Amino acid sequence: ISCTKTRQFYGREGYPFRSLAARRKGGDMIQDNDTLQGLIDVVQGFVKERLIPNEELVEETDEIPGDIIDEMRQMGLFGLALPEEYGGLGLTQEEEVLVSLELSKTSPSFRSVIGTNNGIGSQGIVIDGTKEQKEYYLPKLAAGEIIGAFCLTEPSSGSDAGSLQTTAVPDGDDYILNGTKRFVTNAPQAGIFTVMARTDLETKGARGVSAFIVEADLKGITLGKKDIKMGQKGAHTCDVIFENCRIPKKNLIGGKEGMGFKTAMKVLDKGRLVIGATCVGISERMVADALRYGMEREQFGKPVAQFQLVQSMLADSQAEILAAKSMILEVSRKKDLGEDVTLEASCCKLFASEMCGRVADRCVQIHGGGGYIRDYAIERFYRDVRLFRLYEGTSQIQQLVIAREMIRRAEA
Ligand code: COS
């Protein structure tokens, strides 16, 4: 579908994908194949005609152009994973990963624009929020009217998230929030933060943590300077500092103290599947670029893709991409059936992100010296994808989660 067609599609039909959830036939994980395929086609066209041609601009300016963000809003991309009753597209997990995979065949910063509203910046409310919290915030997030961000990590608590030190102390109808959150994706653009803070100051571990919705324009919130990152230009992170910030008690997620760590973990179970899909999408793009290069670049009188040592890099990458994609789809279906997928989601994040790193490395190798030069997108992707093995839980944290769950299930 061409971009012009994409616009006509939306212009003529409004938001045709709004009806996806309504068409679900009891228990179907793919709710309506034609509508889903329509959405995927439109996203493919958008990536090809709008995002890929702007990758270099984003790299140079460290900004996503405003007109692209507007188009994302019009397409409903901010609400892919949000329930239809709150203005989202209501995609199932399987559908969401299929769409994310297409959206990731370009610079990952583009997906990051809509990533937090569909994931870590909204899911705390979707999973554990009260009816009032959902009704008030989710429609704004689904429409892309506000950006949601997730504040878990702190200067001295990263992997050991349960040891966080930010405090929320009750005071009349409010809590008073104090602490610093680190590496907060989309913080500079955020309208609300999901903040994990300690309400039980006597308990050191995860049990004393609660989750709050904090509006970004409250007094007592300041942002640190924008982090200068290795890659993913255009996706911004920074510190968020709370100093005697007063938040109304009604913004305690779920209205219950001590549940915040579990809320954060459930959010991450979902996030880890979507990051896995992102790794698959960008790996497919890197291999497509490397294959094209290998078929054009001649050495020793023939295209380098004809040499078996290059073919082994292409073939290994293709096989690993298929493996990652298959496991992510399988686990997504399980999640849609309501099964506990903590172990499986970590397997997906671990395998897909490590696979993506290997694919990036091989694709640089196939490009030869050209792979180290800015003229080729692979130089940028090589830096961009390094983050996948770190955020939403490092590979080592995924290994820890997997092994713990194996033991827990064996004991049960
Ligand atoms: N879903 C629901 N509940 C969960 C859960 C999940 N996926 N994972 C843990 N919990 C619950 C546990 O069952 C436990 O509940 P009880 O107190 O009722 O027994 C509670 O949460 C605490 O869990 P646990 O004891 O396993 O916590 P730990 O402090 O040992 O930490 C890890 C667990 C390391 C897995 C966690 O801190 C983590 O994921 N760290 C990485 C954080 C991260 O990904 N950061 C990236 C930045 S955010 S973008």
Short mmCIF file of C-alpha atoms and ligand atoms in Angstrom, two decimals:
data_model
loop_
_atom_site.label_atom_id
_atom_site.label_comp_id
_atom_site.label_asym_id
_atom_site.label_seq_id
_atom_site.Cartn_x
_atom_site.Cartn_y
_atom_site.Cartn_z
CA ILE A 1 0.00 0.00 0.00
CA SER A 2 1.50 3.32 -0.97
CA CYS A 3 1.60 6.18 1.45
CA THR A 4 -0.95 8.10 -0.53
CA LYS A 5 -3.16 5.05 -0.40
CA THR A 6 -2.50 4.78 3.31
CA ARG A 7 -3.79 8.29 3.83
CA GLN A 8 -6.79 7.67 1.61
CA PHE A 9 -7.49 4.53 3.56
CA TYR A 10 -7.64 6.45 6.79
CA GLY A 11 -9.12 9.57 5.26
CA ARG A 12 -11.98 7.68 3.68
CA GLU A 13 -12.68 5.18 6.40
CA GLY A 14 -11.75 7.03 9.55
CA TYR A 15 -10.32 4.45 11.91
CA PRO A 16 -11.19 1.14 10.26
CA PHE A 17 -9.28 -0.84 12.87
CA ARG A 18 -11.41 0.38 15.71
CA SER A 19 -13.71 -2.55 15.07
CA LEU A 20 -11.10 -5.28 15.57
CA ALA A 21 -12.04 -6.30 19.10
CA ALA A 22 -15.73 -6.18 18.28
CA ARG A 23 -15.21 -8.83 15.62
CA ARG A 24 -13.54 -11.28 17.95
CA LYS A 25 -15.20 -14.64 17.87
CA GLY A 26 -15.06 -16.23 21.33
CA GLY A 27 -11.48 -17.22 22.14
CA ASP A 28 -9.97 -16.32 18.76
CA MET A 29 -6.45 -15.00 19.15
CA ILE A 30 -6.34 -13.51 15.70
CA GLN A 31 -9.64 -11.70 15.84
CA ASP A 32 -10.21 -10.94 12.22
CA ASN A 33 -7.57 -11.88 9.68
CA ASP A 34 -8.61 -9.43 6.98
CA THR A 35 -8.68 -6.45 9.31
CA LEU A 36 -5.38 -7.46 10.91
CA GLN A 37 -3.79 -7.88 7.47
CA GLY A 38 -5.15 -4.44 6.53
CA LEU A 39 -3.47 -2.92 9.58
CA ILE A 40 -0.19 -4.73 8.87
CA ASP A 41 -0.26 -3.56 5.22
CA VAL A 42 -0.79 0.03 6.31
CA VAL A 43 2.05 -0.17 8.83
CA GLN A 44 4.32 -1.71 6.17
CA GLY A 45 3.50 1.14 3.80
CA PHE A 46 4.11 3.71 6.54
CA VAL A 47 7.50 2.18 7.41
CA LYS A 48 8.57 2.03 3.76
CA GLU A 49 7.40 5.44 2.65
CA ARG A 50 7.55 7.61 5.75
CA LEU A 51 9.92 6.09 8.31
CA ILE A 52 12.80 4.59 6.34
CA PRO A 53 13.31 7.79 4.27
CA ASN A 54 13.54 9.78 7.53
CA GLU A 55 15.98 7.51 9.40
CA GLU A 56 19.01 9.66 8.58
CA LEU A 57 17.22 12.87 9.54
CA VAL A 58 16.34 11.40 12.94
CA GLU A 59 19.96 10.32 13.43
CA GLU A 60 21.22 13.83 12.62
CA THR A 61 18.64 15.85 14.53
CA ASP A 62 17.95 13.46 17.43
CA GLU A 63 14.24 14.25 16.95
CA ILE A 64 11.29 12.42 15.40
CA PRO A 65 9.59 14.85 12.99
CA GLY A 66 6.30 16.21 14.39
CA ASP A 67 4.33 15.32 11.24
CA ILE A 68 5.32 11.66 11.63
CA ILE A 69 4.11 11.67 15.24
CA ASP A 70 0.82 13.23 14.05
CA GLU A 71 0.41 10.48 11.47
CA MET A 72 1.04 7.87 14.16
CA ARG A 73 -1.73 9.48 16.19
CA GLN A 74 -4.13 9.43 13.26
CA MET A 75 -3.33 5.78 12.60
CA GLY A 76 -4.24 4.85 16.17
CA LEU A 77 -0.74 3.50 16.84
CA PHE A 78 -0.60 5.01 20.34
CA GLY A 79 -3.47 2.75 21.37
CA LEU A 80 -2.60 -0.54 19.65
CA ALA A 81 -2.52 -2.51 22.88
CA LEU A 82 -5.08 -0.49 24.83
CA PRO A 83 -8.62 -1.81 25.29
CA GLU A 84 -11.16 -0.73 22.73
CA GLU A 85 -13.54 0.55 25.40
CA TYR A 86 -10.92 3.20 26.24
CA GLY A 87 -10.28 4.22 22.65
CA GLY A 88 -7.52 1.76 21.78
CA LEU A 89 -7.42 -0.79 18.98
CA GLY A 90 -7.72 -3.63 21.49
CA LEU A 91 -5.19 -5.89 19.79
CA THR A 92 -4.51 -9.27 21.33
CA GLN A 93 -0.92 -10.02 22.33
CA GLU A 94 -0.38 -12.04 19.16
CA GLU A 95 -1.72 -9.25 16.98
CA GLU A 96 0.33 -6.64 18.83
CA VAL A 97 3.59 -8.50 18.28
CA LEU A 98 2.79 -8.98 14.59
CA VAL A 99 2.23 -5.24 14.18
CA SER A 100 5.28 -4.33 16.33
CA LEU A 101 7.42 -6.59 14.19
CA GLU A 102 6.48 -4.62 11.06
CA LEU A 103 6.93 -1.28 12.79
CA SER A 104 10.43 -2.31 13.81
CA LYS A 105 11.87 -2.75 10.33
CA THR A 106 13.35 0.71 10.68
CA SER A 107 15.12 2.81 13.35
CA PRO A 108 13.84 1.57 16.71
CA SER A 109 13.34 5.16 17.89
CA PHE A 110 10.20 5.39 15.76
CA ARG A 111 8.61 2.50 17.65
CA SER A 112 9.78 4.06 20.89
CA VAL A 113 7.47 7.05 20.29
CA ILE A 114 4.41 4.81 20.65
CA GLY A 115 6.13 2.10 22.68
CA THR A 116 5.58 3.48 26.17
CA ASN A 117 1.90 4.35 25.60
CA ASN A 118 1.22 0.77 24.55
CA GLY A 119 3.60 -0.79 27.05
CA ILE A 120 5.36 0.26 30.22
CA GLY A 121 3.75 3.73 30.32
CA SER A 122 0.15 2.46 30.32
CA GLN A 123 0.00 -1.21 31.24
CA GLY A 124 0.25 -0.59 34.99
CA ILE A 125 -3.11 1.17 34.69
CA VAL A 126 -4.54 -1.41 32.24
CA ILE A 127 -3.56 -4.39 34.41
CA ASP A 128 -4.09 -3.09 37.94
CA GLY A 129 -5.71 0.36 37.71
CA THR A 130 -9.12 1.21 39.17
CA LYS A 131 -12.08 1.83 36.85
CA GLU A 132 -11.75 5.60 37.44
CA GLN A 133 -8.02 5.55 36.68
CA LYS A 134 -8.64 3.65 33.45
CA GLU A 135 -11.50 5.90 32.38
CA TYR A 136 -9.52 9.06 33.00
CA TYR A 137 -6.08 8.20 31.63
CA LEU A 138 -6.39 5.42 29.04
CA PRO A 139 -8.36 7.37 26.40
CA LYS A 140 -5.74 10.14 26.51
CA LEU A 141 -2.92 7.61 26.15
CA ALA A 142 -4.71 5.71 23.36
CA ALA A 143 -5.22 8.92 21.38
CA GLY A 144 -1.58 9.95 21.86
CA GLU A 145 -2.84 13.11 23.57
CA ILE A 146 -0.41 12.43 26.40
CA ILE A 147 2.70 10.27 26.61
CA GLY A 148 3.11 7.77 29.41
CA ALA A 149 6.49 6.87 30.93
CA PHE A 150 7.63 4.27 33.47
CA CYS A 151 9.77 5.14 36.50
CA LEU A 152 11.26 2.05 38.10
CA THR A 153 15.06 2.30 37.78
CA GLU A 154 16.98 4.58 40.14
CA PRO A 155 20.63 5.65 40.42
CA SER A 156 21.33 2.81 42.87
CA SER A 157 18.65 0.28 41.89
CA GLY A 158 18.57 -1.17 38.39
CA SER A 159 18.45 -4.97 38.16
CA ASP A 160 17.63 -5.12 41.88
CA ALA A 161 14.42 -3.20 41.29
CA GLY A 162 12.92 -4.27 44.63
CA SER A 163 15.53 -2.24 46.54
CA LEU A 164 14.30 1.10 45.19
CA GLN A 165 14.57 4.07 47.54
CA THR A 166 12.03 6.59 46.27
CA THR A 167 9.47 7.13 49.02
CA ALA A 168 5.78 8.02 49.05
CA VAL A 169 4.63 9.11 52.50
CA PRO A 170 0.90 9.66 53.22
CA ASP A 171 -0.11 13.18 54.21
CA GLY A 172 -3.83 13.96 54.41
CA ASP A 173 -5.41 13.24 51.03
CA ASP A 174 -2.02 13.02 49.35
CA TYR A 175 1.27 11.18 49.27
CA ILE A 176 4.52 13.09 49.28
CA LEU A 177 6.95 11.69 46.78
CA ASN A 178 10.75 11.99 47.07
CA GLY A 179 13.47 10.33 44.99
CA THR A 180 15.23 10.15 41.64
CA LYS A 181 14.34 7.87 38.75
CA ARG A 182 16.88 7.09 36.02
CA PHE A 183 16.92 6.31 32.25
CA VAL A 184 13.21 7.10 31.94
CA THR A 185 12.23 6.56 28.28
CA ASN A 186 10.12 9.40 26.84
CA ALA A 187 10.40 11.38 30.09
CA PRO A 188 11.00 14.70 28.28
CA GLN A 189 7.68 14.25 26.40
CA ALA A 190 5.71 12.58 29.19
CA GLY A 191 2.33 13.77 30.47
CA ILE A 192 2.15 11.03 33.11
CA PHE A 193 4.61 8.78 34.87
CA THR A 194 3.92 5.38 36.43
CA VAL A 195 6.16 5.69 39.49
CA MET A 196 7.15 2.83 41.76
CA ALA A 197 7.84 4.17 45.28
CA ARG A 198 8.23 2.75 48.75
CA THR A 199 5.17 3.28 50.95
CA ASP A 200 6.29 0.87 53.66
CA LEU A 201 9.54 2.38 54.86
CA GLU A 202 10.13 -0.49 57.32
CA THR A 203 10.24 -3.12 54.53
CA LYS A 204 13.38 -3.06 52.46
CA GLY A 205 12.34 -5.42 49.65
CA ALA A 206 9.71 -5.57 46.92
CA ARG A 207 6.73 -5.89 49.28
CA GLY A 208 6.94 -2.28 50.49
CA VAL A 209 6.56 -0.82 47.00
CA SER A 210 3.45 0.85 45.56
CA ALA A 211 2.75 2.21 42.08
CA PHE A 212 1.39 5.69 41.37
CA ILE A 213 0.17 7.68 38.41
CA VAL A 214 1.99 11.00 38.59
CA GLU A 215 1.05 13.87 36.32
CA ALA A 216 4.16 15.47 34.86
CA ASP A 217 3.12 19.08 35.47
CA LEU A 218 2.90 18.74 39.26
CA LYS A 219 5.03 20.96 41.47
CA GLY A 220 8.16 19.24 42.74
CA ILE A 221 9.10 17.42 39.50
CA THR A 222 12.22 18.29 37.55
CA LEU A 223 13.84 16.53 34.64
CA GLY A 224 17.57 15.86 34.37
CA LYS A 225 19.45 16.66 31.19
CA LYS A 226 18.79 14.44 28.21
CA ASP A 227 21.03 11.33 28.31
CA ILE A 228 23.59 11.11 25.51
CA LYS A 229 23.23 7.55 24.30
CA MET A 230 25.28 5.19 22.11
CA GLY A 231 22.40 4.83 19.67
CA GLN A 232 18.61 5.10 19.22
CA LYS A 233 18.84 8.81 18.43
CA GLY A 234 15.40 10.40 18.55
CA ALA A 235 14.34 8.28 21.55
CA HIS A 236 14.98 10.30 24.66
CA THR A 237 15.70 9.29 28.22
CA CYS A 238 16.56 11.34 31.30
CA ASP A 239 16.33 11.40 35.09
CA VAL A 240 13.06 12.38 36.75
CA ILE A 241 13.52 13.98 40.16
CA PHE A 242 10.72 14.20 42.73
CA GLU A 243 11.17 16.67 45.59
CA ASN A 244 8.26 16.86 48.02
CA CYS A 245 5.93 16.24 45.10
CA ARG A 246 2.34 15.99 46.32
CA ILE A 247 0.22 13.38 44.53
CA PRO A 248 -3.44 12.70 45.31
CA LYS A 249 -4.19 9.39 47.04
CA LYS A 250 -6.61 8.52 44.27
CA ASN A 251 -3.58 8.10 42.00
CA LEU A 252 -2.31 5.05 43.87
CA ILE A 253 -2.67 2.35 41.18
CA GLY A 254 -5.42 -0.08 42.14
CA GLY A 255 -6.02 1.89 45.35
CA LYS A 256 -3.94 -0.60 47.33
CA GLU A 257 -0.48 -0.13 48.86
CA GLY A 258 2.25 -2.76 48.53
CA MET A 259 1.20 -4.04 45.10
CA GLY A 260 3.48 -1.80 43.03
CA PHE A 261 6.36 -4.19 42.51
CA LYS A 262 4.04 -6.92 41.25
CA THR A 263 2.36 -4.41 38.95
CA ALA A 264 5.79 -3.49 37.55
CA MET A 265 6.71 -7.15 37.02
CA LYS A 266 3.44 -7.88 35.19
CA VAL A 267 4.03 -4.85 32.98
CA LEU A 268 7.50 -6.16 32.18
CA ASP A 269 6.19 -9.67 31.31
CA LYS A 270 4.24 -8.06 28.49
CA GLY A 271 6.98 -5.59 27.58
CA ARG A 272 9.52 -8.36 27.20
CA LEU A 273 7.43 -10.06 24.52
CA VAL A 274 7.08 -6.84 22.55
CA ILE A 275 10.82 -6.10 22.83
CA GLY A 276 11.37 -9.61 21.47
CA ALA A 277 9.17 -8.79 18.48
CA THR A 278 11.06 -5.53 17.99
CA CYS A 279 14.32 -7.51 17.86
CA VAL A 280 12.85 -9.80 15.20
CA GLY A 281 11.60 -6.90 13.06
CA ILE A 282 14.89 -5.03 13.02
CA SER A 283 16.82 -8.28 12.46
CA GLU A 284 14.72 -8.95 9.37
CA ARG A 285 15.57 -5.46 8.12
CA MET A 286 19.30 -5.88 8.80
CA VAL A 287 19.37 -9.21 6.96
CA ALA A 288 17.40 -7.76 4.02
CA ASP A 289 19.95 -4.93 3.75
CA ALA A 290 22.90 -7.33 4.06
CA LEU A 291 21.43 -9.71 1.49
CA ARG A 292 20.90 -6.88 -0.99
CA TYR A 293 24.44 -5.63 -0.40
CA GLY A 294 25.85 -9.15 -0.75
CA MET A 295 24.04 -9.70 -4.04
CA GLU A 296 25.34 -6.42 -5.48
CA ARG A 297 28.88 -6.25 -4.14
CA GLU A 298 31.29 -8.23 -6.29
CA GLN A 299 34.66 -9.61 -5.28
CA PHE A 300 36.78 -12.28 -6.99
CA GLY A 301 34.51 -11.87 -10.02
CA LYS A 302 31.14 -12.62 -8.42
CA PRO A 303 28.65 -11.26 -5.86
CA VAL A 304 29.89 -11.89 -2.32
CA ALA A 305 26.52 -13.54 -1.49
CA GLN A 306 27.64 -16.42 -3.73
CA PHE A 307 30.46 -17.29 -1.33
CA GLN A 308 29.61 -19.99 1.16
CA LEU A 309 31.27 -18.22 4.10
CA VAL A 310 28.94 -15.25 3.53
CA GLN A 311 26.02 -17.62 2.96
CA SER A 312 26.60 -19.22 6.34
CA MET A 313 26.17 -15.82 8.03
CA LEU A 314 22.97 -15.16 6.08
CA ALA A 315 21.58 -18.63 6.72
CA ASP A 316 22.36 -18.66 10.46
CA SER A 317 20.71 -15.26 10.80
CA GLN A 318 17.62 -16.34 8.89
CA ALA A 319 17.25 -19.51 10.97
CA GLU A 320 17.63 -17.64 14.26
CA ILE A 321 15.12 -14.99 13.21
CA LEU A 322 12.58 -17.69 12.42
CA ALA A 323 13.24 -19.37 15.77
CA ALA A 324 12.75 -16.10 17.68
CA LYS A 325 9.62 -15.19 15.74
CA SER A 326 8.10 -18.62 16.27
CA MET A 327 8.67 -18.60 20.02
CA ILE A 328 7.30 -15.07 20.41
CA LEU A 329 4.12 -15.94 18.51
CA GLU A 330 3.69 -19.15 20.47
CA VAL A 331 4.13 -17.41 23.83
CA SER A 332 1.86 -14.54 22.77
CA ARG A 333 -0.90 -17.04 22.03
CA LYS A 334 -0.40 -18.56 25.48
CA LYS A 335 -0.67 -15.12 27.05
CA ASP A 336 -3.86 -14.48 25.09
CA LEU A 337 -5.26 -17.68 26.61
CA GLY A 338 -4.56 -16.23 30.07
CA GLU A 339 -1.62 -18.51 30.91
CA ASP A 340 1.25 -17.41 33.15
CA VAL A 341 4.10 -16.62 30.75
CA THR A 342 6.69 -15.06 33.07
CA LEU A 343 9.26 -17.75 32.23
CA GLU A 344 8.38 -17.83 28.53
CA ALA A 345 8.41 -14.04 28.09
CA SER A 346 11.90 -13.90 29.59
CA CYS A 347 12.99 -16.73 27.24
CA CYS A 348 11.71 -14.64 24.31
CA LYS A 349 13.44 -11.45 25.43
CA LEU A 350 16.70 -13.29 26.16
CA PHE A 351 16.82 -15.26 22.91
CA ALA A 352 15.53 -12.52 20.60
CA SER A 353 17.78 -9.75 21.94
CA GLU A 354 20.91 -11.91 21.94
CA MET A 355 19.96 -13.17 18.45
CA CYS A 356 19.55 -9.58 17.30
CA GLY A 357 23.05 -8.73 18.54
CA ARG A 358 24.52 -11.69 16.64
CA VAL A 359 22.60 -10.75 13.48
CA ALA A 360 23.79 -7.12 13.68
CA ASP A 361 27.37 -8.28 14.03
CA ARG A 362 27.13 -10.66 11.05
CA CYS A 363 25.45 -8.01 8.91
CA VAL A 364 28.27 -5.55 9.61
CA GLN A 365 30.66 -8.33 8.60
CA ILE A 366 28.82 -8.95 5.32
CA HIS A 367 29.10 -5.23 4.52
CA GLY A 368 32.89 -5.46 5.03
CA GLY A 369 34.58 -2.10 5.62
CA GLY A 370 31.36 -0.43 4.46
CA GLY A 371 29.64 -1.75 7.59
CA TYR A 372 31.77 0.55 9.73
CA ILE A 373 30.87 3.64 7.72
CA ARG A 374 27.83 5.87 8.24
CA ASP A 375 26.83 5.50 4.56
CA TYR A 376 25.13 2.22 5.42
CA ALA A 377 22.23 1.87 7.84
CA ILE A 378 23.86 -1.17 9.43
CA GLU A 379 26.43 1.05 11.20
CA ARG A 380 23.55 2.80 12.99
CA PHE A 381 21.55 -0.39 13.67
CA TYR A 382 24.62 -2.05 15.20
CA ARG A 383 24.64 0.69 17.85
CA ASP A 384 20.84 0.90 18.14
CA VAL A 385 20.27 -2.79 18.88
CA ARG A 386 22.80 -2.96 21.70
CA LEU A 387 20.14 -1.55 24.01
CA PHE A 388 17.85 -4.56 23.59
CA ARG A 389 20.13 -6.75 25.72
CA LEU A 390 19.97 -4.17 28.51
CA TYR A 391 16.59 -2.52 28.93
CA GLU A 392 13.39 -4.02 30.32
CA GLY A 393 15.75 -6.40 32.13
CA THR A 394 19.29 -7.38 31.10
CA SER A 395 19.98 -10.81 29.58
CA GLN A 396 21.33 -11.87 32.96
CA ILE A 397 18.05 -10.86 34.67
CA GLN A 398 16.12 -12.88 32.08
CA GLN A 399 18.32 -15.91 32.85
CA LEU A 400 17.66 -15.39 36.56
CA VAL A 401 13.88 -15.12 36.02
CA ILE A 402 13.86 -18.25 33.81
CA ALA A 403 15.84 -20.39 36.26
CA ARG A 404 13.81 -19.20 39.27
CA GLU A 405 10.56 -20.00 37.49
CA MET A 406 11.87 -23.44 36.47
CA ILE A 407 12.56 -24.21 40.13
CA ARG A 408 9.25 -22.73 41.27
CA ARG A 409 7.28 -24.77 38.75
CA ALA A 410 9.20 -27.94 39.61
CA GLU A 411 8.43 -27.41 43.29
CA ALA A 412 4.74 -26.73 42.70
N1 COS B 1 4.30 -11.28 37.90
C1 COS B 1 3.64 -11.15 39.08
N2 COS B 1 4.29 -11.13 40.29
C2 COS B 1 5.63 -11.25 40.27
C3 COS B 1 6.35 -11.39 39.08
C4 COS B 1 5.63 -11.41 37.85
N3 COS B 1 6.27 -11.54 36.69
N4 COS B 1 7.66 -11.47 39.38
C5 COS B 1 7.76 -11.40 40.72
N5 COS B 1 6.52 -11.26 41.26
C6 COS B 1 6.17 -11.18 42.67
C7 COS B 1 6.75 -12.39 43.41
O1 COS B 1 5.85 -13.49 43.37
C8 COS B 1 6.88 -11.85 44.83
O2 COS B 1 5.62 -11.88 45.46
P1 COS B 1 5.45 -12.28 47.03
O3 COS B 1 6.13 -11.18 47.77
O4 COS B 1 3.97 -12.31 47.22
O5 COS B 1 6.13 -13.60 47.19
C9 COS B 1 7.25 -10.39 44.60
O6 COS B 1 6.81 -10.05 43.27
C10 COS B 1 8.73 -10.15 44.69
O7 COS B 1 9.37 -10.97 43.74
P2 COS B 1 10.85 -11.53 43.93
O8 COS B 1 11.01 -12.06 45.34
O9 COS B 1 11.15 -12.46 42.83
O10 COS B 1 11.68 -10.16 43.81
P3 COS B 1 13.23 -9.88 43.74
O11 COS B 1 13.50 -8.67 44.50
O12 COS B 1 14.00 -11.12 44.08
O13 COS B 1 13.50 -9.48 42.18
C11 COS B 1 13.73 -9.59 39.78
C12 COS B 1 13.05 -10.10 41.08
C13 COS B 1 15.24 -9.62 39.83
C14 COS B 1 13.23 -10.55 38.73
C15 COS B 1 13.25 -8.15 39.48
O14 COS B 1 13.80 -7.24 40.40
C16 COS B 1 13.53 -7.68 38.07
O15 COS B 1 12.83 -8.05 37.13
N6 COS B 1 14.58 -6.87 37.91
C17 COS B 1 14.87 -6.24 36.63
C18 COS B 1 14.12 -4.98 36.53
C19 COS B 1 14.08 -4.49 35.13
O16 COS B 1 13.70 -5.21 34.21
N7 COS B 1 14.44 -3.25 34.94
C20 COS B 1 14.47 -2.67 33.64
C21 COS B 1 14.09 -1.25 33.70
S1 COS B 1 12.42 -1.01 33.68
S2 COS B 1 12.15 -0.57 31.79
#
